[in-house]
PDB file of C-alpha atoms in Angstrom:
ATOM      1  CA  MET A   1      86.489  97.018  79.307  1.00  0.00           C
ATOM      2  CA  ALA A   2      90.220  97.594  79.746  1.00  0.00           C
ATOM      3  CA  LYS A   3      92.032  95.405  82.234  1.00  0.00           C
ATOM      4  CA  LYS A   4      93.256  96.967  85.454  1.00  0.00           C
ATOM      5  CA  LYS A   5      97.000  96.661  85.846  1.00  0.00           C
ATOM      6  CA  TYR A   6      98.470  96.610  89.326  1.00  0.00           C
ATOM      7  CA  ILE A   7     101.943  97.758  90.325  1.00  0.00           C
ATOM      8  CA  ASN A   8     103.772  97.708  93.659  1.00  0.00           C
ATOM      9  CA  THR A   9     105.011 100.506  95.923  1.00  0.00           C
ATOM     10  CA  LYS A  10     108.544 100.354  94.495  1.00  0.00           C
ATOM     11  CA  ASP A  11     107.120 100.930  91.019  1.00  0.00           C
ATOM     12  CA  VAL A  12     105.110 103.918  92.269  1.00  0.00           C
ATOM     13  CA  VAL A  13     108.242 105.369  93.879  1.00  0.00           C
ATOM     14  CA  ARG A  14     110.189 104.874  90.635  1.00  0.00           C
ATOM     15  CA  LEU A  15     107.470 106.408  88.453  1.00  0.00           C
ATOM     16  CA  THR A  16     106.541 109.376  90.658  1.00  0.00           C
ATOM     17  CA  GLY A  17     109.599 110.243  92.749  1.00  0.00           C
ATOM     18  CA  LEU A  18     107.548 109.939  95.941  1.00  0.00           C
ATOM     19  CA  THR A  19     109.012 108.304  99.030  1.00  0.00           C
ATOM     20  CA  THR A  20     107.671 104.964 100.219  1.00  0.00           C
ATOM     21  CA  ASP A  21     106.040 106.673 103.226  1.00  0.00           C
ATOM     22  CA  GLU A  22     104.284 109.147 100.920  1.00  0.00           C
ATOM     23  CA  VAL A  23     102.918 106.259  98.821  1.00  0.00           C
ATOM     24  CA  TYR A  24     101.641 104.498 101.960  1.00  0.00           C
ATOM     25  CA  ALA A  25      99.975 107.731 103.077  1.00  0.00           C
ATOM     26  CA  LEU A  26      98.078 108.019  99.777  1.00  0.00           C
ATOM     27  CA  ILE A  27      96.974 104.385 100.084  1.00  0.00           C
ATOM     28  CA  HIS A  28      95.704 104.826 103.650  1.00  0.00           C
ATOM     29  CA  LYS A  29      93.892 108.038 102.696  1.00  0.00           C
ATOM     30  CA  GLY A  30      92.121 106.105  99.934  1.00  0.00           C
ATOM     31  CA  GLN A  31      93.598 108.292  97.191  1.00  0.00           C
ATOM     32  CA  LEU A  32      95.313 105.276  95.626  1.00  0.00           C
ATOM     33  CA  LYS A  33      93.161 102.174  95.249  1.00  0.00           C
ATOM     34  CA  ALA A  34      95.176  99.159  96.385  1.00  0.00           C
ATOM     35  CA  HIS A  35      94.998  95.721  97.949  1.00  0.00           C
ATOM     36  CA  LYS A  36      97.612  93.840  99.905  1.00  0.00           C
ATOM     37  CA  ALA A  37      99.011  90.589  98.446  1.00  0.00           C
ATOM     38  CA  PRO A  38     100.569  88.139 100.974  1.00  0.00           C
ATOM     39  CA  LYS A  39     103.896  87.762  99.191  1.00  0.00           C
ATOM     40  CA  SER A  40     104.348  90.949  97.182  1.00  0.00           C
ATOM     41  CA  GLY A  41     102.848  93.641  99.448  1.00  0.00           C
ATOM     42  CA  TRP A  42     100.593  96.446  98.254  1.00  0.00           C
ATOM     43  CA  ARG A  43      99.218  96.201  94.719  1.00  0.00           C
ATOM     44  CA  ILE A  44      98.158  99.606  93.376  1.00  0.00           C
ATOM     45  CA  GLU A  45      96.082 100.417  90.292  1.00  0.00           C
ATOM     46  CA  GLU A  46      98.547 101.796  87.750  1.00  0.00           C
ATOM     47  CA  GLU A  47      96.013 103.969  85.919  1.00  0.00           C
ATOM     48  CA  LEU A  48      95.179 105.893  89.108  1.00  0.00           C
ATOM     49  CA  VAL A  49      98.879 106.600  89.599  1.00  0.00           C
ATOM     50  CA  LEU A  50      99.147 107.870  86.014  1.00  0.00           C
ATOM     51  CA  GLN A  51      96.081 110.078  86.466  1.00  0.00           C
ATOM     52  CA  MET A  52      97.478 111.615  89.658  1.00  0.00           C
ATOM     53  CA  PHE A  53     101.006 111.964  88.227  1.00  0.00           C
ATOM     54  CA  PRO A  54     100.784 112.557  84.444  1.00  0.00           C
ATOM     55  CA  GLU A  55     104.567 112.855  84.156  1.00  0.00           C
ATOM     56  CA  ALA A  56     104.836 109.179  85.117  1.00  0.00           C
ATOM     57  CA  ARG A  57     103.186 108.068  81.867  1.00  0.00           C
ATOM     58  CA  ALA A  58     106.335 108.783  79.857  1.00  0.00           C
ATOM     59  CA  LYS A  59     108.271 106.402  82.082  1.00  0.00           C
ATOM     60  CA  VAL A  60     105.628 103.710  81.618  1.00  0.00           C
ATOM     61  CA  ASP A  61     105.759 104.179  77.845  1.00  0.00           C
ATOM     62  CA  ALA A  62     109.534 103.754  77.989  1.00  0.00           C
ATOM     63  CA  ASP A  63     109.068 100.387  79.709  1.00  0.00           C
ATOM     64  CA  VAL A  64     106.819  99.014  76.947  1.00  0.00           C
ATOM     65  CA  LYS A  65     108.091  95.672  75.656  1.00  0.00           C
ATOM     66  CA  ARG A  66     109.725  95.455  72.233  1.00  0.00           C
ATOM     67  CA  VAL A  67     106.955  93.185  70.960  1.00  0.00           C
ATOM     68  CA  THR A  68     103.442  94.579  71.418  1.00  0.00           C
ATOM     69  CA  PRO A  69     100.430  92.231  71.208  1.00  0.00           C
ATOM     70  CA  GLN A  70      98.204  92.719  68.177  1.00  0.00           C
ATOM     71  CA  PRO A  71      95.134  90.572  68.936  1.00  0.00           C
ATOM     72  CA  ASP A  72      93.478  91.080  65.540  1.00  0.00           C
ATOM     73  CA  VAL A  73      96.557  90.248  63.495  1.00  0.00           C
ATOM     74  CA  VAL A  74      97.163  86.730  62.216  1.00  0.00           C
ATOM     75  CA  ILE A  75     100.420  85.369  63.610  1.00  0.00           C
ATOM     76  CA  PRO A  76     102.209  83.245  61.021  1.00  0.00           C
ATOM     77  CA  THR A  77     103.966  80.133  62.268  1.00  0.00           C
ATOM     78  CA  THR A  78     107.239  81.626  63.463  1.00  0.00           C
ATOM     79  CA  LEU A  79     110.343  80.378  65.264  1.00  0.00           C
ATOM     80  CA  ILE A  80     111.323  82.370  68.342  1.00  0.00           C
ATOM     81  CA  THR A  81     114.479  82.069  70.405  1.00  0.00           C
ATOM     82  CA  GLY A  82     116.112  83.480  73.526  1.00  0.00           C
ATOM     83  CA  ARG A  83     114.719  86.780  74.807  1.00  0.00           C
ATOM     84  CA  GLU A  84     111.893  86.628  72.249  1.00  0.00           C
ATOM     85  CA  HIS A  85     110.162  84.175  74.620  1.00  0.00           C
ATOM     86  CA  TYR A  86     109.808  86.966  77.171  1.00  0.00           C
ATOM     87  CA  ASP A  87     108.986  89.688  74.668  1.00  0.00           C
ATOM     88  CA  PHE A  88     106.308  87.689  72.887  1.00  0.00           C
ATOM     89  CA  LEU A  89     104.785  85.377  75.492  1.00  0.00           C
ATOM     90  CA  ILE A  90     104.605  87.602  78.554  1.00  0.00           C
ATOM     91  CA  SER A  91     103.129  90.499  76.570  1.00  0.00           C
ATOM     92  CA  HIS A  92     100.474  88.276  74.985  1.00  0.00           C
ATOM     93  CA  ILE A  93      99.656  86.517  78.268  1.00  0.00           C
ATOM     94  CA  ARG A  94      99.126  89.956  79.873  1.00  0.00           C
ATOM     95  CA  GLU A  95      96.611  90.850  77.158  1.00  0.00           C
ATOM     96  CA  ALA A  96      94.575  87.625  77.326  1.00  0.00           C
ATOM     97  CA  LYS A  97      90.833  88.284  77.192  1.00  0.00           C
ATOM     98  CA  LYS A  98      89.269  84.843  77.736  1.00  0.00           C
ATOM     99  CA  SER A  99      91.681  82.083  78.697  1.00  0.00           C
ATOM    100  CA  VAL A 100      95.279  80.968  79.140  1.00  0.00           C
ATOM    101  CA  LEU A 101      96.375  77.321  79.159  1.00  0.00           C
ATOM    102  CA  ILE A 102      99.936  76.653  80.329  1.00  0.00           C
ATOM    103  CA  ALA A 103     101.758  73.324  80.339  1.00  0.00           C
ATOM    104  CA  THR A 104     105.272  73.365  81.780  1.00  0.00           C
ATOM    105  CA  ALA A 105     107.695  70.947  83.371  1.00  0.00           C
ATOM    106  CA  ASN A 106     109.403  73.330  85.803  1.00  0.00           C
ATOM    107  CA  ALA A 107     107.610  76.293  87.322  1.00  0.00           C
ATOM    108  CA  LYS A 108     109.581  78.801  89.374  1.00  0.00           C
ATOM    109  CA  ARG A 109     108.895  82.187  90.873  1.00  0.00           C
ATOM    110  CA  PHE A 110     110.360  84.982  88.768  1.00  0.00           C
ATOM    111  CA  SER A 111     110.022  88.728  88.365  1.00  0.00           C
ATOM    112  CA  ILE A 112     108.631  90.578  85.370  1.00  0.00           C
ATOM    113  CA  GLY A 113     109.187  93.993  83.830  1.00  0.00           C
ATOM    114  CA  GLU A 114     112.897  94.407  83.342  1.00  0.00           C
ATOM    115  CA  THR A 115     114.025  97.930  82.517  1.00  0.00           C
ATOM    116  CA  GLU A 116     117.228  96.518  81.029  1.00  0.00           C
ATOM    117  CA  ALA A 117     119.388  96.269  84.151  1.00  0.00           C
ATOM    118  CA  LYS A 118     116.887  95.373  86.871  1.00  0.00           C
ATOM    119  CA  ALA A 119     113.498  93.688  87.061  1.00  0.00           C
ATOM    120  CA  THR A 120     110.649  95.026  89.176  1.00  0.00           C
ATOM    121  CA  SER A 121     109.233  92.870  91.942  1.00  0.00           C
ATOM    122  CA  GLU A 122     106.060  92.112  89.981  1.00  0.00           C
ATOM    123  CA  SER A 123     106.071  88.353  89.545  1.00  0.00           C
ATOM    124  CA  PHE A 124     104.661  86.027  86.917  1.00  0.00           C
ATOM    125  CA  LEU A 125     101.970  84.949  89.388  1.00  0.00           C
ATOM    126  CA  ASP A 126     101.022  88.604  89.910  1.00  0.00           C
ATOM    127  CA  ILE A 127     100.132  88.695  86.207  1.00  0.00           C
ATOM    128  CA  ILE A 128      98.133  85.486  86.616  1.00  0.00           C
ATOM    129  CA  GLU A 129      96.305  86.978  89.603  1.00  0.00           C
ATOM    130  CA  SER A 130      95.469  90.112  87.622  1.00  0.00           C
ATOM    131  CA  LEU A 131      94.036  88.006  84.791  1.00  0.00           C
ATOM    132  CA  ALA A 132      91.965  85.904  87.198  1.00  0.00           C
ATOM    133  CA  ASN A 133      90.645  89.111  88.781  1.00  0.00           C
ATOM    134  CA  ASP A 134      89.507  90.108  85.283  1.00  0.00           C
ATOM    135  CA  GLU A 135      87.680  86.754  84.915  1.00  0.00           C
ATOM    136  CA  VAL A 136      90.157  85.246  82.468  1.00  0.00           C
ATOM    137  CA  ASP A 137      90.211  81.457  82.879  1.00  0.00           C
ATOM    138  CA  ILE A 138      93.717  80.274  83.799  1.00  0.00           C
ATOM    139  CA  ARG A 139      94.795  76.625  83.942  1.00  0.00           C
ATOM    140  CA  ILE A 140      98.366  75.515  84.608  1.00  0.00           C
ATOM    141  CA  ILE A 141      99.860  72.012  84.565  1.00  0.00           C
ATOM    142  CA  SER A 142     103.374  71.484  85.923  1.00  0.00           C
ATOM    143  CA  SER A 143     105.332  68.316  86.622  1.00  0.00           C
ATOM    144  CA  SER A 144     107.769  69.870  89.095  1.00  0.00           C
ATOM    145  CA  PRO A 145     106.816  73.286  90.497  1.00  0.00           C
ATOM    146  CA  SER A 146     109.448  74.706  92.827  1.00  0.00           C
ATOM    147  CA  LYS A 147     108.893  75.265  96.543  1.00  0.00           C
ATOM    148  CA  GLY A 148     109.069  79.027  95.981  1.00  0.00           C
ATOM    149  CA  PHE A 149     106.438  78.910  93.241  1.00  0.00           C
ATOM    150  CA  ILE A 150     104.078  76.822  95.401  1.00  0.00           C
ATOM    151  CA  GLU A 151     104.607  79.062  98.440  1.00  0.00           C
ATOM    152  CA  GLU A 152     103.866  82.212  96.454  1.00  0.00           C
ATOM    153  CA  MET A 153     100.830  80.648  94.785  1.00  0.00           C
ATOM    154  CA  GLU A 154      99.334  79.202  97.977  1.00  0.00           C
ATOM    155  CA  GLY A 155     100.117  82.395  99.880  1.00  0.00           C
ATOM    156  CA  ASN A 156      98.030  84.458  97.457  1.00  0.00           C
ATOM    157  CA  GLU A 157      94.517  84.094  98.837  1.00  0.00           C
ATOM    158  CA  ARG A 158      92.886  86.139  96.071  1.00  0.00           C
ATOM    159  CA  LEU A 159      94.384  83.844  93.462  1.00  0.00           C
ATOM    160  CA  MET A 160      93.708  80.568  95.282  1.00  0.00           C
ATOM    161  CA  ASN A 161      90.098  81.556  95.988  1.00  0.00           C
ATOM    162  CA  SER A 162      89.431  82.673  92.426  1.00  0.00           C
ATOM    163  CA  PRO A 163      87.106  80.416  90.415  1.00  0.00           C
ATOM    164  CA  TYR A 164      89.086  81.456  87.334  1.00  0.00           C
ATOM    165  CA  PHE A 165      92.393  79.901  88.429  1.00  0.00           C
ATOM    166  CA  LYS A 166      93.223  76.193  88.530  1.00  0.00           C
ATOM    167  CA  PHE A 167      96.575  74.465  88.984  1.00  0.00           C
ATOM    168  CA  LYS A 168      97.470  70.778  88.698  1.00  0.00           C
ATOM    169  CA  THR A 169     100.643  68.742  88.928  1.00  0.00           C
ATOM    170  CA  CYS A 170     101.323  65.833  86.608  1.00  0.00           C
ATOM    171  CA  ARG A 171     104.576  63.943  87.034  1.00  0.00           C
ATOM    172  CA  ARG A 172     104.565  62.771  83.412  1.00  0.00           C
ATOM    173  CA  SER A 173     103.807  66.147  81.833  1.00  0.00           C
ATOM    174  CA  HIS A 174     106.960  67.422  80.161  1.00  0.00           C
ATOM    175  CA  MET A 175     105.124  69.676  77.713  1.00  0.00           C
ATOM    176  CA  LYS A 176     106.051  73.321  77.286  1.00  0.00           C
ATOM    177  CA  MET A 177     103.003  74.899  75.734  1.00  0.00           C
ATOM    178  CA  VAL A 178     100.938  78.063  76.084  1.00  0.00           C
ATOM    179  CA  VAL A 179      97.553  78.659  74.450  1.00  0.00           C
ATOM    180  CA  ILE A 180      96.086  82.161  74.693  1.00  0.00           C
ATOM    181  CA  ASP A 181      92.393  82.866  74.064  1.00  0.00           C
ATOM    182  CA  ASN A 182      92.137  79.641  72.015  1.00  0.00           C
ATOM    183  CA  ARG A 183      93.818  81.674  69.264  1.00  0.00           C
ATOM    184  CA  ILE A 184      97.586  81.772  69.796  1.00  0.00           C
ATOM    185  CA  ILE A 185      99.804  78.791  70.594  1.00  0.00           C
ATOM    186  CA  TYR A 186     103.391  78.469  71.739  1.00  0.00           C
ATOM    187  CA  ILE A 187     105.175  75.101  71.662  1.00  0.00           C
ATOM    188  CA  GLY A 188     108.856  74.936  72.528  1.00  0.00           C
ATOM    189  CA  SER A 189     111.526  74.344  75.116  1.00  0.00           C
ATOM    190  CA  ALA A 190     110.930  77.139  77.653  1.00  0.00           C
ATOM    191  CA  ASN A 191     109.619  76.432  81.140  1.00  0.00           C
ATOM    192  CA  ILE A 192     107.884  78.974  83.369  1.00  0.00           C
ATOM    193  CA  THR A 193     111.177  80.124  84.871  1.00  0.00           C
ATOM    194  CA  ALA A 194     113.343  83.249  84.829  1.00  0.00           C
ATOM    195  CA  ALA A 195     115.964  81.622  82.615  1.00  0.00           C
ATOM    196  CA  GLY A 196     113.354  80.288  80.207  1.00  0.00           C
ATOM    197  CA  MET A 197     110.566  82.838  79.929  1.00  0.00           C
ATOM    198  CA  GLY A 198     111.696  85.670  82.175  1.00  0.00           C
ATOM    199  CA  PRO A 199     113.416  88.997  81.425  1.00  0.00           C
ATOM    200  CA  ARG A 200     116.994  87.922  82.092  1.00  0.00           C
ATOM    201  CA  ILE A 201     119.821  89.310  79.990  1.00  0.00           C
ATOM    202  CA  ASP A 202     121.291  86.954  77.370  1.00  0.00           C
ATOM    203  CA  SER A 203     124.258  85.922  79.509  1.00  0.00           C
ATOM    204  CA  ARG A 204     121.928  84.597  82.225  1.00  0.00           C
ATOM    205  CA  ARG A 205     119.175  82.922  80.230  1.00  0.00           C
ATOM    206  CA  ASN A 206     118.820  79.465  78.732  1.00  0.00           C
ATOM    207  CA  PHE A 207     119.234  78.670  75.052  1.00  0.00           C
ATOM    208  CA  GLU A 208     115.554  78.246  74.169  1.00  0.00           C
ATOM    209  CA  THR A 209     113.683  77.802  70.910  1.00  0.00           C
ATOM    210  CA  GLY A 210     109.999  77.537  70.211  1.00  0.00           C
ATOM    211  CA  MET A 211     107.231  78.110  67.718  1.00  0.00           C
ATOM    212  CA  VAL A 212     104.328  80.573  67.877  1.00  0.00           C
ATOM    213  CA  SER A 213     101.309  80.514  65.605  1.00  0.00           C
ATOM    214  CA  SER A 214      97.650  81.417  65.242  1.00  0.00           C
ATOM    215  CA  GLU A 215      97.123  78.654  62.695  1.00  0.00           C
ATOM    216  CA  LYS A 216      93.762  77.165  63.675  1.00  0.00           C
ATOM    217  CA  SER A 217      94.634  73.489  63.261  1.00  0.00           C
ATOM    218  CA  LEU A 218      97.763  73.803  65.415  1.00  0.00           C
ATOM    219  CA  VAL A 219      95.877  75.673  68.127  1.00  0.00           C
ATOM    220  CA  GLU A 220      93.107  73.046  68.154  1.00  0.00           C
ATOM    221  CA  GLN A 221      95.598  70.168  68.354  1.00  0.00           C
ATOM    222  CA  GLY A 222      97.392  71.852  71.247  1.00  0.00           C
ATOM    223  CA  ILE A 223      94.146  72.414  73.128  1.00  0.00           C
ATOM    224  CA  ASN A 224      93.094  68.794  72.601  1.00  0.00           C
ATOM    225  CA  ILE A 225      96.394  67.486  73.977  1.00  0.00           C
ATOM    226  CA  PHE A 226      96.166  69.781  76.997  1.00  0.00           C
ATOM    227  CA  GLU A 227      92.575  68.711  77.691  1.00  0.00           C
ATOM    228  CA  GLU A 228      93.475  65.013  77.472  1.00  0.00           C
ATOM    229  CA  VAL A 229      96.058  65.438  80.200  1.00  0.00           C
ATOM    230  CA  TRP A 230      93.933  67.799  82.295  1.00  0.00           C
ATOM    231  CA  SER A 231      90.907  65.484  82.220  1.00  0.00           C
ATOM    232  CA  LYS A 232      93.019  62.368  83.009  1.00  0.00           C
ATOM    233  CA  LYS A 233      92.311  60.662  79.692  1.00  0.00           C
ATOM    234  CA  ARG A 234      95.980  59.681  79.462  1.00  0.00           C
ATOM    235  CA  CYS A 235      96.228  58.384  83.026  1.00  0.00           C
ATOM    236  CA  SER A 236      95.096  54.785  82.495  1.00  0.00           C
ATOM    237  CA  SER A 237      98.405  53.617  81.025  1.00  0.00           C
ATOM    238  CA  CYS A 238     100.657  55.804  83.191  1.00  0.00           C
ATOM    239  CA  TYR A 239     103.197  54.084  85.450  1.00  0.00           C
ATOM    240  CA  TYR A 240     102.595  56.690  88.165  1.00  0.00           C
ATOM    241  CA  LYS A 241      98.780  56.601  88.158  1.00  0.00           C
ATOM    242  CA  ALA A 242      98.591  55.073  91.663  1.00  0.00           C
ATOM    243  CA  GLU A 243     100.363  58.095  93.170  1.00  0.00           C
ATOM    244  CA  CYS A 244      98.999  60.713  90.765  1.00  0.00           C
ATOM    245  CA  LYS A 245      97.546  63.921  92.217  1.00  0.00           C
ATOM    246  CA  LEU A 246      96.215  65.234  88.918  1.00  0.00           C
TER     247      LEU A 246
END
């Protein structure tokens, strides 16, 4: 079954030419199926918008990322750099079917879906919420999540109450790793931030490099390392174990 993608009122206005008040009216009449997220406002099913306004589909197609996920294709071990982190990782995270494991040092709130000059207000955590709603298991470890990231996460009741989403902090975890569906792995320098993995233009993003692969042995090693940290198997020798909240 295809995943439901949610967009916000600004996206609906951009795609359809409606005013904000006209979008709200359709929501309240029940013609657009939507739910209200604490931090990002109304979340509206994109497919219903496209069915009601067929001309909007061309605009959505124009926003498609340069790198499209191909789940059945073997991904050779490949070096990625700069904007390729956004193009590759965000698109593949969106299309996850079973699970996403994320290890990051920094975690910050950032927007997704740049149409070259400006990003929409859909955030990284909105994608995570959508995956959890589709029963994709999400686990994130971060050593230093920002106040904004924590506030957005904790303010999203649907996400926090989902049995498919879990988040832990580990002061010693400096890993930057993503494992998608136990099939694709990323290991590199990028954190879950706008400058690392977001859609920023080159002049405003970090100099990042990383490796992506679907090579089975690499994926298995990455999962094993993640699980050792997640399950506290590495805690016994840690200097910070007395104050650990893992």
